[in-house]
Amino acid sequence: MKMKKIVFTLLLLFGQLYAMERESTLKLYHHLFRHLFHKEVISVYVEDREYQKVFASSPFIRLVPYLKDADFVMITSDRVLEEVQKRKLSSKTILFATKYKYLEASKRIIGAFYWRKSRSQYLFLQDRLNEHNISLPAGYSKFILDEL
Amino acid sequence: MRKHFEKGTILFIVILFGIAGYLQLSIVKSTQKLRGEELVKTEQYAQKIATLIRQKTDNTILETLEKNRGVREDLNKILEAFLTKQFIYMFVLYQDANGHFRFLLDGSLKKEEKAAFKEIFIPKSNKFVEAYTTGKMQIIEQKKVGDTEDIWMTILYPILVDGKTEALLSLELSSTYANYLNTFNSPLMRIVHWMQLFLLVSMIMLIFLAYRYYHLNHSLTIDKTTAYTKYYINNFFSKKKITEYNAFLVDIDEFKDINKKYGYAFGDKLIKMFVQRMKNKLIYGSKIVASGGAEFLIFLPKTTHDFKTLTEAFYKEIKTIPYELDGHTLYLQVSMSALRISSESKLYSDVQRVLDEHLMLVKNKGKNHLKIIDDSENDKLKYGNLDYIKEAISERRICCLYQPIVDITQDKTVKYEALVRMIDRDDTSKIVSPYYFLYAIKDTSQYIKMSKMVLEDVFGTLEKYPTVQISMNLDLNDLYNAHLMEMIDKYLKKCQKISKRITFEIVEDRDIFDYEKVNAIFGQLRKYGSKVAIDDFGSGYANYAYLTKLDVDILKIDGSLIGTLLTFPERSKMILHSIKELAERLKLEVIAEFVENEEICEILKEIGITYAQGYHFGRPAPIDHYIK
């Protein structure tokens, strides 16, 4: 009985660590959404399974299956980038990338969150934010670049 | 034994901790040495790479790399070549006019990991800026948890041209490599890890055992009423002296009725409340022991406060203030006995016995009452102690005193009753009555030893004084004691002439059911001419029925019948007359006990009783006192 308790506690501990990582990612996006939109629930289009799992647990995010329904599109692959470029999305739809190269590929993408040399990289481009009339609070200033 | 084991265990664990600590320190030193060596090597690599970059770009690093894609690719390949399992990342940055770091070169092998030329890089550490601005190599020890957990150390090597930082070479040693280096310490580390594991398991087990011990001890020491258990108090008094305490015995009267009326759950709660109230009222250091049902034995440390006042206040508090529980208001009836424990008491069980006896008296007299036991009862504690009696027997502090039995018609002593006494250990002038000690040794080997001493004394006296007659007491139970009877028989047989001068007074504390056997034993006693008397005739078990079935020689009239001669003279005389006449018809002698004055003696003469015994004729004393 006691052994079961110990195993259960260890599982809970590992699960907790995993949950903490997901929690911090979700927190980052929640924070961003709060400044990008004035809505309670944000419609997000994301193809990546991992991101889907992370977002699915949020009461403030609604995952949508079509690009046209999304407030926020995450460019996680070349295919999504192509789709976005092909379709005429609403100017209100905000595009966000998970790779640096997509930032270079499309000027509609306002920023990106990705990993480089084991370090998280969080970037926004000032001119692209301006185009969407987005002004981020001072806390974001160190992540905002004038140019790529 | 247990203490030695505990000390040994603690010493063993301390030694293991010491060894583990020493080995850990050795590993730390060895790791630091390896780290230092790696840093030196890495710096040498960095120098070589930096020189190569400078050479390939003719000291115009940014400009050349911007313009010449071929040089860029060549240098990237060189960096790739340096990427072994030692280095996880190797890249070159420069700081743009806005202060942002951007990639110039990246030695990553995988395409998706490779940063684009001039791709922005946001470092987490300020050391990048520091290395760039100061032109001095910086080392970043990466955290073992978080984003950079796969990096062990980052070495930031500024590439200087004319003393100015043109680019920053970053060499990142992998955690895998750190682990690989640690394998050099692995045999030692394995030992340390096993020791640490062992210590950890030991500690967990010790904590677990301590936890179990606490629970077990708690369940053994604390009763469900929240009072202490007898187990606890036994242990407690094996370390503490009982003489430092006074004691109460408290019992809630008719608690069964409360349980019956309100239920057991209510009863349990009430009893806890009762215990709590006692705790609140008792002085610090008091011990409340659950001694069964709703009875509690309390030991309270002696203080300068008056015992009687303290006891009465306590009794009042627990009894007179109502108990409010579950919407009911109850006034409890409480019986209590209290004892000031003397400095000579030893056993808590003796204290409990005295308290018990007095609580029983309280209960017999209608309950709901407090009895503060007289200090003289402490003698019972002292002299009732088996060890004390044992010591007295072994030191032959057991003796017989003799009280004369007088023929009142001739005013002449005809016999003496031998009465057993114990001499106090510390004060030899103090003679202790059997009331205090006889009960304690009943049914023990000490009783036989004592009986033997009495027999020796009696037979010795009879031998010394050839005209003297002596009567001695025998308990009914003594008659059934084969060992004792054998001993008496041996004495009687051995000294047959003397035997004729002995009377055995039989005292009963219970009814006789097998008269045949008792008669047979009487026959055995009378075989050598001794007489048998029934003691305390007319009271308790010694009644007329005996006379129909037992073959005796003498009736000793119970003292209570003599005592009433002055208070209820007419009826008492009538009863004594009838006993005397009956005895005459049965040809039995009659002896009146407890004759304390001349007035009683005269009445007895009037009635026609010949023999009498009591303080009027003499108190129990050594035989020499009466026979000069």
CSV table of N, CA and C in Angstrom, one decimal, chain A residues 45 47 67 73-89 95-97 99 101-109:
chain,number,residue,atom,x,y,z
A,45,TYR,N,-5.7,29.2,-34.6
A,45,TYR,CA,-5.4,28.1,-35.6
A,45,TYR,C,-4.0,27.6,-35.4
A,47,GLU,N,-1.6,24.0,-36.2
A,47,GLU,CA,-1.6,22.6,-36.7
A,47,GLU,C,-0.7,21.7,-35.8
A,67,LEU,N,-8.5,28.4,-41.2
A,67,LEU,CA,-7.7,29.7,-41.0
A,67,LEU,C,-8.6,30.9,-41.0
A,73,VAL,N,-3.1,33.0,-35.9
A,73,VAL,CA,-2.7,31.9,-36.7
A,73,VAL,C,-1.2,31.6,-36.3
A,74,MET,N,-0.9,30.4,-36.0
A,74,MET,CA,0.5,30.1,-35.6
A,74,MET,C,1.1,29.3,-36.8
A,75,ILE,N,2.2,30.0,-37.4
A,75,ILE,CA,2.8,29.4,-38.5
A,75,ILE,C,3.9,28.4,-38.0
A,76,THR,N,3.5,27.2,-38.0
A,76,THR,CA,4.4,26.2,-37.5
A,76,THR,C,5.1,25.3,-38.5
A,77,SER,N,4.7,25.5,-39.8
A,77,SER,CA,5.3,24.7,-40.9
A,77,SER,C,5.3,25.5,-42.2
A,78,ASP,N,6.1,25.0,-43.1
A,78,ASP,CA,6.1,25.6,-44.5
A,78,ASP,C,4.7,25.6,-45.1
A,79,ARG,N,4.0,24.5,-44.9
A,79,ARG,CA,2.7,24.3,-45.5
A,79,ARG,C,1.7,25.3,-45.0
A,80,VAL,N,1.7,25.6,-43.7
A,80,VAL,CA,0.8,26.6,-43.1
A,80,VAL,C,1.2,28.0,-43.7
A,81,LEU,N,2.5,28.2,-43.9
A,81,LEU,CA,2.9,29.5,-44.4
A,81,LEU,C,2.4,29.7,-45.8
A,82,GLU,N,2.5,28.6,-46.6
A,82,GLU,CA,2.0,28.7,-48.0
A,82,GLU,C,0.5,28.9,-48.0
A,83,GLU,N,-0.2,28.2,-47.1
A,83,GLU,CA,-1.7,28.4,-47.0
A,83,GLU,C,-2.0,29.8,-46.7
A,84,VAL,N,-1.3,30.4,-45.8
A,84,VAL,CA,-1.6,31.7,-45.4
A,84,VAL,C,-1.3,32.7,-46.5
A,85,GLN,N,-0.2,32.4,-47.2
A,85,GLN,CA,0.1,33.3,-48.3
A,85,GLN,C,-0.9,33.2,-49.5
A,86,LYS,N,-1.4,32.0,-49.6
A,86,LYS,CA,-2.3,31.8,-50.7
A,86,LYS,C,-3.7,32.5,-50.4
A,87,ARG,N,-4.2,32.3,-49.2
A,87,ARG,CA,-5.5,32.8,-48.9
A,87,ARG,C,-5.5,34.2,-48.5
A,88,LYS,N,-6.7,34.8,-48.7
A,88,LYS,CA,-6.7,36.2,-48.4
A,88,LYS,C,-7.4,36.3,-47.0
A,89,LEU,N,-6.5,36.3,-46.0
A,89,LEU,CA,-7.1,36.4,-44.6
A,89,LEU,C,-7.4,37.8,-44.2
A,95,LEU,N,-0.7,36.9,-37.4
A,95,LEU,CA,0.1,35.7,-37.7
A,95,LEU,C,1.3,35.7,-36.8
A,96,PHE,N,1.6,34.5,-36.3
A,96,PHE,CA,2.8,34.4,-35.4
A,96,PHE,C,3.5,33.1,-35.8
A,97,ALA,N,4.9,33.2,-35.7
A,97,ALA,CA,5.6,32.1,-36.2
A,97,ALA,C,6.3,31.3,-35.1
A,99,LYS,N,9.2,29.7,-36.1
A,99,LYS,CA,10.6,29.6,-36.7
A,99,LYS,C,11.0,31.0,-37.2
A,101,LYS,N,12.9,31.7,-39.7
A,101,LYS,CA,12.8,31.9,-41.2
A,101,LYS,C,11.5,32.4,-41.7
A,102,TYR,N,10.4,32.0,-41.0
A,102,TYR,CA,9.1,32.4,-41.4
A,102,TYR,C,8.9,34.0,-41.2
A,103,LEU,N,9.6,34.5,-40.3
A,103,LEU,CA,9.6,36.0,-40.1
A,103,LEU,C,10.2,36.7,-41.3
A,104,GLU,N,11.2,36.0,-41.9
A,104,GLU,CA,11.8,36.6,-43.1
A,104,GLU,C,10.9,36.4,-44.3
A,105,ALA,N,10.2,35.2,-44.3
A,105,ALA,CA,9.4,34.8,-45.4
A,105,ALA,C,8.1,35.7,-45.6
A,106,SER,N,7.6,36.1,-44.5
A,106,SER,CA,6.3,36.9,-44.7
A,106,SER,C,6.3,38.1,-43.8
A,107,LYS,N,6.0,39.2,-44.4
A,107,LYS,CA,6.0,40.5,-43.6
A,107,LYS,C,4.7,40.6,-42.8
A,108,ARG,N,3.8,39.7,-43.1
A,108,ARG,CA,2.5,39.8,-42.3
A,108,ARG,C,2.7,39.2,-40.9
A,109,ILE,N,3.7,38.4,-40.7
A,109,ILE,CA,3.9,37.8,-39.4
A,109,ILE,C,4.5,38.8,-38.4
